[in-house]
Structures are given as C-alpha cells and as structure tokens.
C-alpha cells in the first residue's frame, strides 16, 4: 500500500507486535519553529538528531515521523548488524576500499552502541558471527571467492561443509558456508524504540506526523496534517520516500522485501535449529533467503523482492512458509506467527545519495538493505555536514554517490528483466 508521501504497510511489523504496547509521542500541532527539522525517525534520522543535539545543545531540534517508531523499516528489518563488513573480493583495490569504509562502519557501530550501553537499551543484542551460505554450485563458487577475500583481508573465518552446518544450525539444505566472526543479531524494533525513547533533551519527537508538503522561502515551511513547522534547515531521513517530494527521483528505487517469524517452538522442536544458540545466515545470492534464530524458540526467514509495488499477502505467506519448511522439513507442522513487508532503497551502483540537496535541505538515502549501521554513520555525518564539520566531497569520495536510474517505463522493464534473470540464477538460494 503506498501513501502519497510515506510507505504505509498493511501488516504490522512482527518484531514490534511482540513487544509490549508503547505510547507514541504526540503528533505535531499548531505553529512550530525549530532550528533543525529531521523527517523520519529511523536509524538515519535518529543518528542525525543525536549528533546535532550533541554539537548544538542549545538548538531546538524537531523530528517528525509519519508512523509510529518501530513500524517503519528500521523496525521491520532482519536485525543483522556488524562493526565491520567483509570485502567483496580479494583485489588489492577492494581490500583498500573495504578497509577505509570499515573505519567509518566502526564509527557508526560505536555511535549506535553508545546509547545502547548508556541507557541499557534491551534490544536482544548478541554476538552471532555471520554465515554466508550456498545451496547451489554457483553459490558455492561465490562462497569460495568470498573466502579468498576474507583470507586476503586477514579476517578470522571458517568454512563449514554440509555436515557441520547440519550440526550447528540444524539444516542440511546448504552445501557450504563461510563463517566470519564480525556479526551481531538484534531485535530491530526494540532497538529503534530504545533509541527514540532516549533522545537528548533538546530533541522533540512527534509521531503520526507525516510531512505532506514543503516549500522554501527565506526558510523551509513544512506542512503536516495538524502543524506548520518553520526551520532554516531540514534533514530528510526518509530513505526512498524523499522521491515523493520531487527529489532524487532519478537516483533511488524502492524495493519491497518480506520477513516472517515462526510460531514459538517447544524445546524438542527448537533443538532442530542446531547446537549454536545464536546464528544468522545470509544467502550467497542477492535474491536469496536470509535465516536467523530469534530468541531460543523462533526462526526468522526473509525473502522475496519486488520493485516499487508490494506483493499480495497470500503469496508472501506461502512463499516464506515454503522457504522455512524446505530448510527444516522436520518442522513442517510449525506455522508462521508474524508475516510482514518493508521497503528499502536501492541505488544502481550500491552507493548512497548523501549530502546537500539544495539550500538548507540535506539527505542520506539509499541504504541498499544494510541501514542499521550505515544509517547510523551517515546520519551522524550528515549532522556534521550541516554544521560545517565535515567535507561533502570527502564523504562522497569514500562512499561513492548514487548514480542515475532510468525513468519509467524503462526502469520497470529493466528491473523486470534483471529480476527474472537473477531469480533463475538464485535457484535454491531463494
Ligand atoms: C525485511 C527487511 C530486512 C532488512 N534486513 C536488514 C538487516 O538485517 N540489517 C540491516 O542493516 N538492514 C536491513 N534492512 C534495511 C534497513 O531496514 C534499512 O536500511 C534501514 O531501515 C534504513 O534506515 P533509514 O533510517 O535510512 O530509513 P527508514 O528505516 O526507512 O526510516 C525512514 C523513516 O522515515 C519515515 N518517513 C517516510 N516518509 C515520511 C514522511 N513523508 N513524513 C515523515 N516521516 C516519513 C518512515 O516512516 C520511516 O520510519 C532490511 C530491510 C527490510 C525491509
């Protein structure tokens, strides 16, 4: 379901639904004047808000969120986060690039961890390592290439065969998997709620407050259903939804993807998830299925992609159930408890669009499906850019900048073609 200015979903976020009810912050009402307004209370928006508040403790900072915290994609994701990413290949150029980006990622991780530790945010954060697994011969080749890259980068790792995977994660679905140590799992809805509840005192958050329209005269004038907000500086942290305001339409693409949590299992059934109490598995193919344990007794599956339009709910449920049961045929009697979708913003070259859009308007968008840590560092940097404390050129040189995407109808035709080809290649990885 698409709202004119923000993504609205038919199903509640499954992680959020399992948490105790929470009182959303009041909707914005009347005339409001601020120094900085941030649109969107996801990882990017809240990271920017905290950094602005830290650097400008006297400033009035307002965050508006279209829905309720925990119901956006920041609560809807699979909860994989890592202080370091593995390089994509073993070429010297890629190793250097990955090393430089990892310095940023580590800073983003530290920025995310600080409030978690300071306020004891209970988000189920657990060190899990990360398994990149292959169910097909093509996937196995990719795992071997990744192993070479990890080895070249000097990162601790292990390659697991089918039997080891069966023992550790309980399924013989995969031929092989590359285990690396740098990986954490968390409950994303609990985390984003915790971050929103512990914002600094000079940040005011309004929920159920969608931005409807914006225009600039000497300042920005923002219209929401019940308020008119005036500020000299606006940070759009809405990911691809910035396109609803006529910006970056030729840079960002909205992708829908889907997740489900199994019903809670009894101890005998949960033993089928293998000997490791915590694990998360990413597919070797980008259209493949992600699987992780969630708590002691549930499994999460994330799969399926759709360009710009959601997939019908019955098809989503049936496909995710099949992904689960194909991997765990011994659990064919266990159903899905929560099923939901979310959006993420893709760019053609995998780089974010980051920086100043026009006078007094800034954004970071195009998380490419990995926004927990990336959103945290790029949101923090954006606040620094706003205050003249970092160089736009340097950040863009490091991360790249989202390049041009063809307009409709070429875009949909192109994506349809690529998706069909990649689905065939993904095969059993899906
Ligand atoms: C199913 C799924 C699984 C994923 N798994 C992972 C994972 O394991 N690890 C990972 O790192 N990433 C994952 N991602 C991607 C991750 O969720 C995103 O990268 C991340 O949420 C981006 O954060 P953000 O703050 O930039 O944007 P968002 O989380 O999208 O936040 C933007 C916010 O802006 C609000 N908004 C939009 N328009 C308006 C408006 N007009 N007015 C006011 N507010 C508005 C939205 O409601 C939203 O809350 C996954 C995504 C999905 C959908």
XYZ file of C-alpha atoms and ligand atoms in Angstrom:
483
model
C 0.000 0.000 0.000
C 1.558 3.318 -0.965
C 0.702 6.530 0.826
C 1.260 9.703 -1.178
C 4.225 10.739 0.999
C 5.437 7.751 3.028
C 5.377 3.944 2.896
C 2.361 2.549 4.765
C 2.150 -1.207 5.265
C -0.936 -3.426 5.530
C 0.661 -5.701 8.181
C 2.170 -4.574 11.467
C 5.888 -5.115 11.983
C 6.278 -8.598 13.514
C 9.103 -7.646 15.899
C 7.163 -4.619 17.107
C 3.988 -6.686 17.587
C 5.834 -8.955 20.038
C 6.956 -6.040 22.235
C 4.772 -4.531 24.971
C 2.449 -1.722 23.791
C 4.055 1.703 23.776
C 2.607 5.204 23.944
C 3.633 7.126 20.814
C 4.857 10.692 21.201
C 2.262 13.372 20.495
C 1.506 14.382 16.938
C 2.845 17.829 15.968
C 0.140 20.502 16.269
C -0.075 24.233 15.516
C 2.776 26.537 14.538
C 6.212 25.203 15.452
C 9.552 26.934 14.974
C 12.775 24.943 15.100
C 16.438 25.303 14.225
C 16.599 21.877 12.609
C 13.828 19.552 11.472
C 14.500 15.906 10.729
C 11.962 13.966 8.714
C 11.901 10.263 9.616
C 12.715 8.540 12.918
C 14.706 5.604 11.539
C 18.383 4.880 12.146
C 19.491 7.701 9.852
C 17.166 10.345 11.304
C 17.817 9.485 14.949
C 21.585 9.310 14.424
C 21.487 12.779 12.859
C 19.284 14.111 15.677
C 21.625 12.840 18.377
C 24.698 14.250 16.709
C 23.073 17.665 16.130
C 21.966 17.704 19.753
C 25.451 16.843 20.922
C 27.119 19.547 18.816
C 24.398 22.181 19.345
C 22.981 21.624 22.839
C 21.037 24.909 22.729
C 19.364 24.218 19.366
C 15.696 23.291 19.009
C 15.634 20.037 17.079
C 12.345 18.521 15.929
C 11.953 15.016 14.499
C 8.714 14.101 12.755
C 7.802 10.510 11.971
C 4.921 9.567 9.659
C 4.047 6.377 11.527
C 4.984 5.092 14.979
C 8.551 4.275 15.898
C 9.079 0.555 15.304
C 6.624 0.426 12.414
C 8.991 1.825 9.780
C 11.674 -0.218 8.013
C 14.068 0.447 10.896
C 11.894 -1.934 12.948
C 10.971 -4.233 10.060
C 14.411 -5.488 9.105
C 16.104 -8.800 9.956
C 18.354 -7.354 12.655
C 21.797 -8.194 11.192
C 24.403 -5.603 12.138
C 28.157 -5.614 12.112
C 31.011 -3.287 13.093
C 32.952 -4.441 10.018
C 31.971 -5.668 6.576
C 33.862 -8.299 4.666
C 35.466 -7.180 1.399
C 33.615 -8.158 -1.770
C 36.715 -9.559 -3.465
C 40.404 -10.174 -2.839
C 41.667 -7.492 -5.252
C 44.062 -5.005 -3.697
C 41.771 -2.089 -4.635
C 38.766 -3.718 -2.947
C 40.746 -4.545 0.199
C 41.862 -0.917 0.483
C 38.325 0.346 -0.174
C 36.821 -2.067 2.391
C 39.406 -1.067 4.988
C 38.633 2.646 4.543
C 34.871 2.023 4.677
C 35.271 -0.196 7.701
C 36.803 2.693 9.633
C 33.511 4.533 9.001
C 31.432 1.458 9.793
C 33.270 1.026 13.092
C 32.497 4.635 13.965
C 28.822 4.044 13.073
C 28.806 0.946 15.250
C 30.290 2.890 18.172
C 27.710 5.650 17.642
C 24.932 3.054 17.774
C 26.393 1.231 20.781
C 26.842 4.366 22.908
C 23.122 4.916 23.715
C 22.537 1.149 23.946
C 25.163 0.944 26.668
C 24.409 4.270 28.325
C 20.663 3.626 28.611
C 20.723 -0.170 28.830
C 18.523 -0.495 25.751
C 17.296 -4.069 25.799
C 17.360 -4.982 22.102
C 18.493 -8.596 22.376
C 21.933 -7.706 21.004
C 24.031 -10.863 20.722
C 27.336 -11.653 19.041
C 26.474 -14.261 16.441
C 29.159 -14.139 13.803
C 27.762 -14.423 10.317
C 27.327 -17.326 7.925
C 27.306 -16.731 4.190
C 25.864 -19.974 2.844
C 25.319 -21.610 -0.526
C 22.707 -24.112 -1.578
C 23.762 -24.220 -5.237
C 27.011 -24.835 -7.140
C 27.021 -21.210 -8.295
C 26.538 -20.087 -4.680
C 29.397 -22.359 -3.580
C 31.678 -20.613 -6.089
C 30.692 -17.278 -4.576
C 31.395 -18.561 -1.079
C 34.856 -19.684 -2.194
C 35.534 -16.256 -3.750
C 34.466 -14.625 -0.510
C 36.693 -16.976 1.457
C 39.641 -15.795 -0.662
C 38.714 -12.167 0.061
C 38.380 -12.763 3.795
C 41.688 -14.634 3.855
C 43.401 -11.798 1.946
C 41.998 -9.307 4.459
C 43.336 -11.426 7.325
C 39.922 -11.869 8.941
C 39.279 -14.874 11.164
C 36.939 -17.315 9.419
C 35.944 -20.954 8.975
C 34.429 -22.810 6.031
C 31.697 -25.217 7.059
C 30.547 -28.147 4.950
C 27.019 -29.569 4.818
C 27.563 -31.806 7.874
C 28.992 -29.037 10.013
C 26.125 -26.747 9.028
C 23.648 -29.511 9.883
C 25.211 -29.901 13.324
C 25.473 -26.167 14.061
C 22.301 -24.734 12.521
C 20.228 -27.871 12.080
C 19.712 -27.920 8.302
C 21.382 -29.893 5.528
C 19.907 -27.538 2.922
C 23.240 -25.808 2.224
C 26.342 -27.228 0.540
C 28.737 -24.967 2.409
C 29.001 -21.763 4.407
C 31.647 -19.189 5.278
C 31.577 -18.235 8.952
C 33.107 -14.887 9.948
C 33.268 -13.560 13.488
C 32.159 -9.950 12.989
C 28.400 -10.164 13.240
C 25.627 -9.338 15.683
C 21.921 -10.033 15.791
C 19.355 -7.832 17.481
C 15.665 -7.055 17.699
C 15.412 -4.012 15.395
C 12.046 -2.806 16.706
C 13.299 -2.875 20.308
C 16.438 -1.026 19.226
C 14.748 1.772 17.297
C 12.187 2.194 20.084
C 15.025 2.421 22.613
C 16.875 4.999 20.523
C 13.708 7.092 20.212
C 12.992 6.916 23.954
C 16.471 8.115 24.901
C 16.905 11.131 22.635
C 18.696 14.129 24.159
C 16.571 16.767 25.927
C 16.715 19.327 23.107
C 15.191 16.876 20.586
C 11.397 16.721 20.334
C 9.945 13.730 18.523
C 6.439 13.812 17.049
C 4.946 10.550 15.793
C 1.986 10.047 13.470
C 3.134 13.256 11.812
C 3.726 12.749 8.091
C 5.311 15.542 6.138
C 2.767 16.373 3.440
C 4.415 19.246 1.603
C 7.419 21.516 1.870
C 8.447 24.782 0.347
C 11.289 27.209 0.819
C 11.115 30.968 1.036
C 13.702 32.530 3.349
C 13.239 29.370 5.482
C 11.628 25.976 4.983
C 7.876 25.710 5.630
C 6.735 22.178 6.320
C 3.131 21.098 6.283
C 1.826 18.128 8.282
C -1.834 17.190 8.922
C -2.038 19.364 12.067
C 1.043 21.582 12.111
C 3.056 24.086 10.154
C 6.747 23.857 11.005
C 9.289 26.534 10.123
C 13.038 25.957 10.145
C 16.110 27.117 8.251
C 17.451 23.582 7.924
C 15.748 20.278 7.077
C 17.245 16.792 7.055
C 15.246 14.274 5.034
C 15.901 10.869 6.582
C 13.029 9.142 4.814
C 15.128 6.897 2.599
C 13.438 6.497 -0.817
C 10.338 8.424 0.311
C 12.200 11.663 -0.463
C 11.076 10.994 -4.044
C 7.510 11.849 -3.003
C 8.781 15.417 -2.638
C 10.188 15.576 -6.148
C 13.822 14.993 -5.146
C 16.230 12.216 -6.264
C 13.611 10.527 -8.432
C 16.332 9.529 -10.857
C 18.637 8.114 -8.172
C 16.595 5.885 -5.866
C 14.472 2.788 -6.307
C 12.057 1.391 -3.711
C 12.301 -2.351 -3.162
C 9.829 -4.309 -1.074
C 11.110 -7.330 0.783
C 9.378 -9.647 3.274
C 10.015 -11.371 6.568
C 8.276 -13.812 8.876
C 8.746 -15.199 12.358
C 7.799 -18.783 13.062
C 5.449 -19.703 15.854
C 7.347 -20.287 19.093
C 8.654 -23.861 19.169
C 8.700 -26.295 22.060
C 12.149 -27.292 23.348
C 12.222 -30.552 21.346
C 11.418 -28.788 18.065
C 13.755 -25.863 18.819
C 16.610 -28.385 19.132
C 16.282 -28.756 15.346
C 17.890 -25.309 14.974
C 21.254 -26.914 15.778
C 23.831 -26.650 18.512
C 24.505 -22.893 18.173
C 22.172 -20.868 20.420
C 22.538 -17.760 18.223
C 23.207 -17.700 14.497
C 22.376 -15.690 11.404
C 22.738 -16.848 7.815
C 22.904 -14.675 4.719
C 22.436 -16.091 1.227
C 25.243 -16.222 -1.317
C 22.901 -14.769 -3.948
C 21.431 -11.296 -3.505
C 17.891 -12.552 -4.243
C 18.301 -15.407 -1.783
C 16.734 -16.042 1.611
C 18.077 -14.819 4.958
C 17.525 -17.034 8.008
C 18.288 -16.440 11.670
C 17.323 -17.618 15.095
C 15.249 -15.164 17.058
C 15.418 -15.903 20.773
C 15.587 -19.517 21.861
C 12.463 -20.704 20.106
C 11.740 -18.894 16.826
C 13.166 -18.701 13.338
C 13.102 -15.641 11.086
C 13.017 -16.004 7.298
C 13.406 -13.034 4.976
C 12.961 -13.381 1.257
C 11.346 -12.024 -1.948
C 11.911 -8.679 -3.626
C 9.514 -6.518 -5.583
C 10.265 -3.328 -7.409
C 8.097 -0.354 -6.339
C 4.917 -2.411 -5.691
C 4.086 -4.747 -2.796
C 3.448 -8.469 -3.384
C -0.015 -9.871 -2.482
C -0.099 -11.072 1.151
C -1.229 -14.661 0.476
C 1.659 -15.224 -1.949
C 4.138 -13.759 0.542
C 2.955 -16.025 3.363
C 3.001 -19.168 1.214
C 6.484 -18.402 -0.152
C 8.023 -17.609 3.245
C 6.480 -20.756 4.739
C 7.983 -22.781 1.897
C 11.418 -21.138 2.494
C 11.184 -22.201 6.161
C 9.945 -25.765 5.576
C 12.374 -26.515 2.729
C 15.213 -25.758 5.133
C 13.605 -27.503 8.107
C 11.395 -30.304 6.756
C 11.235 -31.765 10.280
C 9.309 -28.639 11.326
C 6.614 -28.892 8.630
C 3.989 -28.854 11.407
C 5.162 -25.390 12.587
C 3.486 -22.340 11.044
C 4.302 -18.638 10.788
C 3.221 -16.350 13.576
C 4.118 -12.933 12.127
C 4.480 -12.014 8.440
C 5.309 -8.507 7.258
C 6.923 -6.498 4.497
C 9.133 -3.440 4.427
C 10.781 -1.158 1.942
C 14.381 -0.439 1.356
C 16.031 1.972 -1.065
C 18.334 0.625 -3.749
C 20.681 2.562 -5.971
C 22.154 1.329 -9.250
C 25.775 1.435 -8.120
C 25.137 0.470 -4.478
C 26.313 3.872 -3.203
C 24.089 6.114 -1.074
C 22.909 9.566 -2.125
C 24.326 11.701 0.647
C 24.741 15.413 1.171
C 23.107 18.730 0.436
C 20.178 18.534 -1.986
C 19.627 22.295 -2.160
C 19.813 25.304 0.163
C 19.099 24.163 3.730
C 17.966 20.681 2.643
C 20.088 17.588 3.285
C 19.557 13.863 2.917
C 21.129 10.452 3.227
C 19.234 7.819 1.264
C 19.909 4.532 -0.477
C 20.850 2.193 2.349
C 20.804 -0.774 -0.055
C 19.434 -3.129 2.567
C 22.064 -2.570 5.245
C 20.959 0.562 7.017
C 21.292 -0.227 10.720
C 24.965 0.677 10.898
C 25.215 2.562 7.585
C 22.264 4.774 8.557
C 23.901 5.414 11.920
C 27.187 6.648 10.476
C 25.732 8.511 7.501
C 23.102 10.170 9.710
C 25.827 11.241 12.133
C 27.985 12.585 9.285
C 25.027 14.465 7.819
C 24.620 16.387 11.053
C 28.328 17.209 10.892
C 27.947 18.394 7.283
C 25.041 20.645 8.270
C 27.279 22.254 10.896
C 30.234 22.588 8.511
C 32.242 19.977 10.416
C 32.913 17.591 7.582
C 33.562 17.748 3.871
C 30.842 16.584 1.496
C 33.452 15.756 -1.147
C 35.460 13.568 1.207
C 32.439 11.578 2.367
C 31.267 11.095 -1.213
C 34.759 10.090 -2.335
C 34.727 7.363 0.289
C 31.166 6.032 -0.074
C 30.507 6.943 -3.708
C 27.344 8.695 -4.832
C 24.200 7.081 -6.199
C 24.208 7.320 -9.967
C 21.415 7.784 -12.483
C 18.470 5.368 -12.765
C 16.455 5.312 -15.984
C 12.946 6.824 -15.777
C 9.712 4.851 -16.203
C 8.758 2.808 -18.177
C 12.397 1.781 -18.919
C 13.110 1.377 -15.219
C 10.340 -1.179 -14.623
C 11.141 -3.045 -17.812
C 14.827 -3.177 -16.846
C 14.105 -4.316 -13.291
C 11.631 -6.938 -14.526
C 14.287 -8.342 -16.837
C 17.072 -8.321 -14.220
C 14.792 -9.801 -11.546
C 13.719 -12.687 -13.826
C 17.349 -13.443 -14.730
C 18.547 -13.226 -11.119
C 15.669 -15.369 -9.841
C 16.741 -18.098 -12.261
C 20.334 -17.750 -11.058
C 19.314 -17.721 -7.394
C 17.513 -21.069 -7.761
C 17.578 -22.864 -4.414
C 19.219 -19.898 -2.657
C 15.696 -18.378 -2.569
C 12.582 -7.018 5.515
C 13.839 -6.186 5.613
C 15.008 -6.761 6.113
C 16.172 -5.978 6.251
N 17.258 -6.514 6.912
C 18.281 -5.705 7.279
C 19.292 -6.178 8.161
O 19.270 -7.323 8.623
N 20.290 -5.315 8.511
C 20.326 -4.016 8.052
O 21.267 -3.273 8.389
N 19.353 -3.529 7.251
C 18.336 -4.341 6.858
N 17.314 -3.840 6.089
C 17.405 -2.454 5.623
C 17.123 -1.475 6.777
O 15.879 -1.705 7.351
C 17.172 -0.068 6.208
O 18.424 0.082 5.592
C 17.019 0.971 7.306
O 15.750 0.885 7.870
C 17.261 2.361 6.725
O 17.131 3.288 7.769
P 16.670 4.776 7.470
O 16.544 5.454 8.770
O 17.560 5.363 6.447
O 15.258 4.605 6.742
P 13.901 4.021 7.341
O 14.162 2.958 8.326
O 13.056 3.688 6.159
O 13.313 5.250 8.119
C 12.713 6.307 7.432
C 11.564 6.778 8.276
O 11.008 7.908 7.625
C 9.605 7.869 7.789
N 9.007 8.658 6.723
C 8.947 8.381 5.401
N 8.283 9.341 4.754
C 7.910 10.268 5.680
C 7.172 11.469 5.633
N 6.649 11.927 4.481
N 6.989 12.165 6.783
C 7.511 11.710 7.964
N 8.187 10.554 8.059
C 8.389 9.835 6.940
C 9.268 6.391 7.686
O 8.011 6.112 8.277
C 10.442 5.743 8.398
O 10.174 5.496 9.753
C 16.162 -4.611 5.852
C 15.010 -4.047 5.319
C 13.855 -4.807 5.198
C 12.610 -4.163 4.659
